[in-house]
Structures are given as C-alpha cells and as structure tokens.
Amino acid sequence: SWSMDSFVDKEIERIRNIVGPTGRVVGAVSGGVDSSVAAKLMHEAIGDRFHAILVDNGVMRLNECENVKKMLGEKMGINIKVSDAADLFLGRLKGVTDPERKRKIIGNTFIEVFEAEAALIDKECGGNIEYLLQGTLYPDVIESISFKGPSATIKTHHNVGGLLEDMKLKLIEPLRELFKDEVRALGKILGLDDELVWRHPFPGPGIAIRVLGEVTKEQVEIARLADNIYIEEIKKNGFYRQISQAYAALLPVKAVGVMGDKRTYEQVIALRAVETKDFMTADICSGAEWFMCLKRISSRIINEVKGVNRVVYDISSKPPATIEWE
Ligand code: XMP
C-alpha cells in the first residue's frame, strides 16, 4: 500500500539521520518476522554498518540457526554473525525445572552473550557501535507501559534492556508504531520471503519451555524432531497460514505402548495448535480435516522419533490455559 511504501522511505531517512554517515548499529535476530523486518529495514538504510547477531542458545528449532544465517546472510545480504553458545545455555539450564527460572537464565545468558559479541564487533570497528536495533511492536510498547497484558504479568518476557545501561547503546525501534499485520505488510514490501513473512511466533526461551521439566540435549533433540515433523506436515497440508501458532511439547512422563510384539515404555508428545488475533485469548484448531492431519502426524512422530510412543492433542483454550505449557 502507498502508506507502507512511504513508511519505508521515511523510516530509512530517519534511521540515516539518527545514525549518521559513520555510526554503526547492532541488533539481535532470531528468524522471526519482527527482527527480520527490522534488520532488513536497517540494512536498506545503512548496509554493512548494521551488524546482526544470532545467538544459538541450544534451544532453537531443527536447523534453525543455519536457515536463518542462509536467509538473512546469503539471501538478504545482511552482515550476520552466529554466536554458538548452546553449551553455555544448556550447562546453566542443567537441573532446572521451574519455568520462570528457565526464562530468567535464558534471558540473562542471552544478554551476556549478545553483549560480548557486540563488544567484539565494536572493537573490530573502532568503537563505532552506538545503537541497538530492536523489533519492538506497538502492542509490546503498550504491554510494557501498562503491564496489563496477561503474558507480561503471568510469565516473564524476554528483553534486552540491560544492554542499554551496560554498553550505553541508544535504542532504535523502527516498528514501535506498527501492529503485527502491518509488520507483515512491510516485510512483503521489503521483499522478504513469504516463508519469513508468515512465520508463527516462537518464544525467546525456545524449546526450553517446550521440554517440560529438566532441559537436556537429548530431550531437546526429541522435542525438535517431533516439532519438525509437525510443522512440516502442517505446511504440506496447507494449514500453516490459518493456524496462528503450533508446536510440539515433550512431556516428562512415560506411557506404555506396544510395538510389534514388544511392550514399550516411552515419552509423550503434546501437540498444540491455536488460532488467535492477539495471543491474549486463543481457540484451539479443530475440524475434521485437521483431525485427519493430526492422526497422520501422530503416526509419523511415533514411527520416526525415538523415545516417543504416544501423541496427545491439547484441546485447552486460552484462558484458562496459556498457549505455552510453561
Ligand atoms: P502464553 O503462553 O503466555 O503465550 O499464552 C503468549 C504468546 O507469547 C509467547 N511467549 C513468549 N515469547 N518469551 C517470548 O519471547 C517468552 O518468555 C514467552 N512466553 C510465551 C508464546 O509463544 C505466545 O506466542
């Protein structure tokens, strides 16, 4: 639309004015639509003086880091650095089962790793990093002002506020007046792949809050493989766009099953799929075709993912259940 076109031109102009001819900007990217659109806009404005950092926290989805690196780095030409911190994160998560503690550990470790990477880049560039790019949207701004959003009060959300104080970086938030649908429209105008533009949201703490109970490398791998089959089938069967968010969670319980003539005793995968406009309330996805698809997904997961012999579908609405299990 013409208003979004003019938004792009104005925003690029505004960014160039703020950053100046030599200033540099760092920003975390995750592969999500918000950070990707923000990064693309920044790259259009200042090119290689924008430095994207992707922190591999060990709890991203299957092949996610490589995919994001390819998409943003190779395809979009953005200056991107992947920081492999998987072992650091998993080490700190050892023995931790409380969901809020998981979030705090991941949030704090994220800031620490990001800050170290940003400091390195700053050193390499002669101390010209002055700004931090964040893909904050209008609803995030409102939520943090009013603290009325259920997810803001019930669960601690990921943020990188600490960076502003420690590194004295100034914040640039080009999306702070936009709603999600406007960010997607903006992404389209900027030429982002549909795959990126229509991405389901993925929480900062990632698979760590989808492996219920203790997070280990092995448990993350099981959840990852199941989730990958789930999302692959959802896309193949044309349900991805009508679903707002879908994921597989690994439950910390074992169930009895039978495979050939042998009794099995293995773990349970819970599938979640919701439709929602604002993520404050949500309905589960239902319908005969969807259920047929779920049945196929269930048998694929049980056949292909070692350690799983049962799949259940979460039929709880939000509220009272939240979208995530933790
Ligand atoms: P809930 O589970 O509160 O989730 O119904 C609402 C939306 O927020 C996402 N979510 C998070 N996102 N850090 C994030 O960046 C978090 O700690 C977090 N917890 C929940 C969730 O995936 C859903 O889209």
Coordinates of C-alpha atoms and ligand atoms in Angstrom, one line a residue:
S1 CA 0.0 0.0 0.0
W2 CA 1.1 3.6 -0.6
S3 CA 1.2 4.4 3.1
M4 CA 3.5 1.5 3.8
D5 CA 5.7 2.5 0.8
S6 CA 6.1 6.0 2.2
F7 CA 6.6 4.5 5.7
V8 CA 9.7 2.7 4.3
D9 CA 11.2 5.8 2.7
K10 CA 10.6 7.9 5.8
E11 CA 11.9 5.4 8.2
I12 CA 15.1 4.8 6.1
E13 CA 15.6 8.5 6.0
R14 CA 15.0 8.8 9.8
I15 CA 17.5 6.0 10.5
R16 CA 20.2 7.5 8.3
N17 CA 19.7 10.9 10.1
I18 CA 20.0 9.3 13.5
V19 CA 23.0 7.0 12.8
G20 CA 24.9 9.5 10.6
P21 CA 27.5 8.7 8.0
T22 CA 29.8 6.6 10.2
G23 CA 27.7 5.2 13.0
R24 CA 27.1 1.5 13.4
V25 CA 24.2 -0.5 14.8
V26 CA 23.9 -3.9 16.4
G27 CA 20.8 -6.0 16.7
A28 CA 19.7 -9.5 17.6
V29 CA 17.9 -11.5 15.0
S30 CA 16.0 -14.7 15.6
G31 CA 14.5 -15.6 12.3
G32 CA 11.1 -14.3 13.4
V33 CA 9.2 -11.8 11.3
D34 CA 9.8 -8.8 13.6
S35 CA 13.5 -9.0 13.9
S36 CA 13.9 -9.9 10.3
V37 CA 11.8 -7.0 9.0
A38 CA 13.7 -4.6 11.4
A39 CA 17.0 -6.0 10.2
K40 CA 16.1 -5.7 6.5
L41 CA 15.0 -2.1 7.0
M42 CA 18.2 -1.3 8.8
H43 CA 20.3 -3.0 6.1
E44 CA 18.5 -0.9 3.4
A45 CA 19.3 2.2 5.4
I46 CA 22.9 1.7 6.4
G47 CA 24.1 -1.5 4.7
D48 CA 27.1 -3.2 6.3
R49 CA 27.2 -0.7 9.2
F50 CA 24.3 -2.8 10.6
H51 CA 25.6 -5.9 12.4
A52 CA 23.1 -8.7 13.1
I53 CA 23.8 -11.2 15.8
L54 CA 22.1 -14.5 16.0
V55 CA 22.7 -16.2 19.4
D56 CA 22.5 -20.0 19.2
N57 CA 21.1 -20.8 22.6
G58 CA 20.9 -24.5 22.0
V59 CA 17.1 -24.5 22.2
M60 CA 16.2 -23.3 18.7
R61 CA 14.3 -25.4 16.3
L62 CA 15.8 -28.1 14.0
N63 CA 18.4 -26.4 11.6
E64 CA 17.1 -23.0 12.6
C65 CA 20.4 -21.3 13.0
E66 CA 21.7 -22.5 9.6
N67 CA 18.5 -21.5 8.0
V68 CA 18.4 -18.0 9.5
K69 CA 22.0 -17.5 8.6
K70 CA 21.3 -18.5 5.0
M71 CA 18.2 -16.5 4.7
L72 CA 19.4 -13.2 6.2
G73 CA 23.1 -13.5 5.4
E74 CA 23.3 -15.2 2.0
K75 CA 19.9 -14.3 0.5
M76 CA 19.3 -10.8 2.0
G77 CA 23.0 -9.8 2.2
I78 CA 22.8 -8.8 5.8
N79 CA 26.0 -8.7 7.8
I80 CA 25.3 -11.5 10.3
K81 CA 27.3 -13.3 13.0
V82 CA 26.2 -16.5 14.6
S83 CA 27.3 -16.9 18.2
D84 CA 27.4 -20.6 19.2
A85 CA 26.5 -20.6 22.9
A86 CA 24.5 -23.8 23.0
D87 CA 26.7 -25.5 25.6
L88 CA 26.8 -22.4 27.8
F89 CA 22.9 -22.2 27.9
L90 CA 22.4 -25.9 28.3
G91 CA 25.0 -26.0 31.1
R92 CA 23.2 -23.3 33.0
L93 CA 19.8 -25.0 32.5
K94 CA 21.1 -28.2 34.0
G95 CA 18.8 -29.4 36.8
V96 CA 16.4 -26.5 36.4
T97 CA 12.7 -27.4 36.1
D98 CA 10.9 -24.2 37.1
P99 CA 9.6 -22.4 34.0
E100 CA 10.3 -18.9 35.3
R101 CA 13.8 -19.8 36.3
K102 CA 14.4 -21.2 32.8
R103 CA 13.2 -17.9 31.4
K104 CA 15.5 -15.9 33.7
I105 CA 18.5 -18.0 33.0
I106 CA 18.0 -17.8 29.2
G107 CA 17.2 -14.1 29.3
N108 CA 20.3 -13.2 31.3
T109 CA 22.6 -15.5 29.4
F110 CA 21.3 -14.1 26.2
I111 CA 22.1 -10.6 27.3
E112 CA 25.6 -11.7 28.4
V113 CA 26.4 -13.4 25.1
F114 CA 24.9 -10.7 22.9
E115 CA 26.8 -8.1 24.8
A116 CA 30.1 -9.9 24.4
E117 CA 29.5 -10.3 20.7
A118 CA 28.5 -6.7 20.4
A119 CA 31.7 -5.6 22.3
L120 CA 33.8 -7.7 19.9
I121 CA 32.2 -6.1 16.9
D122 CA 32.6 -2.7 18.4
K123 CA 36.3 -3.3 18.9
E124 CA 36.8 -4.5 15.4
C125 CA 35.0 -1.4 14.1
G126 CA 37.0 1.1 16.1
G127 CA 34.3 1.8 18.7
N128 CA 31.6 3.0 16.3
I129 CA 28.7 0.9 17.7
E130 CA 26.3 3.4 19.1
Y131 CA 22.9 2.0 18.5
L132 CA 20.9 -1.1 19.3
L133 CA 18.1 -2.2 17.0
Q134 CA 15.0 -3.8 18.5
G135 CA 12.0 -5.0 16.6
T136 CA 9.6 -3.9 19.3
L137 CA 6.0 -3.6 18.1
Y138 CA 3.2 -1.3 19.2
P139 CA 1.5 -4.0 21.3
D140 CA 4.8 -4.7 23.1
V141 CA 5.1 -1.0 23.9
I142 CA 1.6 -0.8 25.3
E143 CA 2.1 -4.0 27.3
S144 CA 5.3 -2.8 28.9
I145 CA 3.7 0.6 29.7
S146 CA 0.5 -0.7 31.3
F147 CA 1.6 -4.2 32.5
K148 CA -1.9 -5.2 31.8
G149 CA -1.2 -8.0 29.3
P150 CA -1.6 -11.4 30.9
S151 CA 1.6 -12.7 29.4
A152 CA 3.5 -9.7 30.8
T153 CA 2.4 -10.4 34.3
I154 CA 2.0 -14.1 34.3
K155 CA 5.2 -15.0 32.5
T156 CA 8.4 -13.1 32.4
H157 CA 9.2 -12.0 28.9
H158 CA 12.5 -11.8 27.2
N159 CA 14.0 -8.4 26.8
V160 CA 17.4 -6.9 26.3
G161 CA 17.0 -3.8 28.5
G162 CA 20.3 -4.4 30.2
L163 CA 22.3 -3.6 27.1
L164 CA 21.2 -0.1 27.1
E165 CA 22.8 0.6 30.5
D166 CA 25.9 -1.5 30.3
M167 CA 27.0 -0.6 26.8
K168 CA 25.4 2.8 26.7
L169 CA 23.7 1.9 23.4
K170 CA 20.9 4.1 22.2
L171 CA 17.8 2.3 21.1
I172 CA 16.3 2.3 17.6
E173 CA 12.9 0.8 17.3
P174 CA 11.6 1.3 13.7
L175 CA 8.5 -0.9 14.3
R176 CA 7.3 0.6 17.5
E177 CA 4.2 2.1 16.0
L178 CA 3.1 -0.9 14.0
F179 CA 0.8 -3.9 14.6
K180 CA 1.8 -7.4 13.6
D181 CA -0.2 -7.3 10.3
E182 CA 1.5 -4.1 9.4
V183 CA 4.9 -5.6 10.0
R184 CA 4.0 -8.5 7.7
A185 CA 2.8 -6.0 5.0
L186 CA 6.1 -4.1 5.5
G187 CA 8.0 -7.4 5.2
K188 CA 6.3 -8.0 1.8
I189 CA 7.1 -4.6 0.5
L190 CA 10.8 -5.1 1.6
G191 CA 10.8 -8.3 -0.5
L192 CA 11.1 -10.8 2.4
D193 CA 10.2 -14.4 1.5
D194 CA 6.7 -15.5 2.3
E195 CA 8.2 -18.1 4.5
L196 CA 9.6 -15.4 6.7
V197 CA 6.7 -13.0 6.5
W198 CA 4.1 -15.6 7.7
R199 CA 6.3 -17.2 10.4
H200 CA 4.5 -18.3 13.5
P201 CA 5.8 -16.6 16.6
F202 CA 8.5 -18.5 18.5
P203 CA 9.2 -17.7 22.2
G204 CA 12.7 -16.3 23.2
P205 CA 13.2 -19.3 25.6
G206 CA 12.5 -21.6 22.7
I207 CA 12.3 -25.3 23.1
A208 CA 13.5 -24.9 26.8
I209 CA 9.9 -24.1 27.7
R210 CA 8.6 -26.9 25.5
V211 CA 10.6 -29.6 27.1
L212 CA 8.7 -29.8 30.4
G213 CA 10.9 -30.4 33.4
E214 CA 14.6 -30.6 33.0
V215 CA 16.2 -29.5 29.7
T216 CA 18.9 -31.8 28.4
K217 CA 20.4 -32.0 25.0
E218 CA 18.7 -35.4 24.4
Q219 CA 15.3 -34.1 25.5
V220 CA 15.7 -31.0 23.3
E221 CA 16.5 -33.3 20.3
I222 CA 13.4 -35.3 20.8
A223 CA 11.2 -32.2 21.0
R224 CA 13.0 -30.8 18.0
L225 CA 12.4 -33.8 15.8
A226 CA 8.8 -34.1 16.7
D227 CA 8.2 -30.3 16.2
N228 CA 9.9 -30.5 12.8
I229 CA 7.6 -33.3 11.6
Y230 CA 4.6 -31.4 13.0
I231 CA 5.4 -28.1 11.2
E232 CA 6.5 -29.9 8.0
E233 CA 3.1 -31.7 7.8
I234 CA 1.2 -28.6 8.7
K235 CA 2.8 -26.8 5.8
K236 CA 2.5 -29.7 3.4
N237 CA -1.2 -29.9 4.1
G238 CA -1.9 -26.2 3.8
F239 CA -2.8 -25.4 7.4
Y240 CA 0.1 -23.2 8.2
R241 CA -1.5 -19.8 7.4
Q242 CA -4.8 -20.5 9.2
I243 CA -3.0 -21.6 12.4
S244 CA -1.6 -18.7 14.5
Q245 CA 0.9 -20.9 16.3
A246 CA 1.6 -24.6 16.5
Y247 CA 4.3 -26.5 18.3
A248 CA 5.2 -29.9 19.8
A249 CA 6.0 -30.1 23.6
L250 CA 7.8 -33.1 25.2
L251 CA 6.1 -34.2 28.4
P252 CA 8.2 -35.5 31.3
V253 CA 6.1 -38.7 31.7
K254 CA 6.3 -42.1 30.3
A255 CA 3.4 -44.2 28.9
V256 CA 3.0 -47.8 28.0
G257 CA 2.7 -48.8 24.3
V258 CA 3.1 -51.7 22.0
M259 CA 5.4 -52.0 19.0
G260 CA 5.3 -55.3 17.1
D261 CA 5.1 -57.9 19.9
K262 CA 7.1 -55.8 22.4
R263 CA 5.8 -53.6 25.2
T264 CA 7.3 -50.1 25.1
Y265 CA 7.6 -47.6 27.9
E266 CA 8.4 -44.2 26.4
Q267 CA 7.6 -40.5 26.5
V268 CA 4.6 -38.4 25.3
I269 CA 4.5 -35.6 22.8
A270 CA 1.7 -33.0 23.2
L271 CA 0.7 -31.1 20.1
R272 CA -0.7 -27.6 20.4
A273 CA -2.3 -25.5 17.6
V274 CA -4.2 -22.3 18.2
E275 CA -6.0 -19.6 16.3
T276 CA -5.8 -16.1 17.7
K277 CA -5.7 -12.5 16.7
D278 CA -3.8 -11.0 19.6
F279 CA -2.4 -14.0 21.6
M280 CA -4.2 -12.8 24.7
T281 CA -7.1 -15.3 24.1
A282 CA -6.9 -18.3 21.8
D283 CA -9.0 -21.1 20.4
I284 CA -7.7 -24.5 19.5
C285 CA -7.7 -25.5 15.9
S286 CA -10.4 -28.1 15.2
G287 CA -12.3 -29.6 12.3
A288 CA -12.5 -33.0 10.6
E289 CA -9.7 -32.3 8.1
W290 CA -7.4 -31.0 10.7
F291 CA -8.0 -34.1 12.8
M292 CA -7.2 -36.4 9.9
C293 CA -4.0 -34.5 9.5
L294 CA -3.2 -34.8 13.2
K295 CA -3.7 -38.6 13.0
R296 CA -1.1 -38.8 10.3
I297 CA 1.3 -36.6 12.2
S298 CA 0.8 -38.7 15.3
S299 CA 1.9 -41.9 13.5
R300 CA 4.8 -40.2 11.8
I301 CA 6.1 -38.9 15.1
I302 CA 5.7 -42.2 16.8
N303 CA 7.4 -44.1 13.9
E304 CA 10.2 -41.6 13.3
V305 CA 11.1 -40.1 16.7
K306 CA 12.9 -42.5 19.0
G307 CA 11.8 -42.3 22.6
V308 CA 8.2 -41.3 21.9
N309 CA 5.3 -43.8 21.8
R310 CA 2.3 -41.6 22.3
V311 CA 1.0 -38.3 21.0
V312 CA -1.8 -36.2 22.5
Y313 CA -3.6 -33.1 21.2
D314 CA -4.0 -30.2 23.6
I315 CA -7.7 -29.1 23.5
S316 CA -7.5 -26.3 26.1
S317 CA -8.5 -22.7 25.2
K318 CA -6.6 -19.6 26.5
P319 CA -7.7 -18.7 29.0
P320 CA -7.6 -20.5 31.3
A321 CA -4.7 -22.4 29.7
T322 CA -1.8 -20.3 28.2
I323 CA -0.5 -21.0 24.7
E324 CA 2.8 -22.4 26.1
W325 CA 2.8 -25.2 28.7
E326 CA 5.4 -23.5 30.8
Ligands
XMP1 P1 1.3 -17.6 26.5 O1 1.9 -18.9 26.8 O2 1.5 -16.6 27.6 O3 2.0 -17.0 25.2 O4 -0.2 -17.7 26.2 C1 1.5 -15.9 24.5 C2 2.5 -15.7 23.4 O5 3.7 -15.3 23.9 C3 4.8 -16.3 23.6 N1 5.6 -16.4 24.7 C4 6.9 -15.9 24.9 N2 7.6 -15.1 24.0 N3 9.3 -15.0 25.6 C5 8.8 -14.8 24.3 O6 9.5 -14.1 23.5 C6 8.7 -15.7 26.5 O7 9.2 -16.0 27.6 C7 7.4 -16.2 26.1 N4 6.4 -16.9 26.8 C8 5.4 -17.0 25.9 C9 4.0 -17.5 23.2 O8 4.8 -18.4 22.4 C10 2.8 -17.0 22.6 O9 3.0 -16.6 21.2

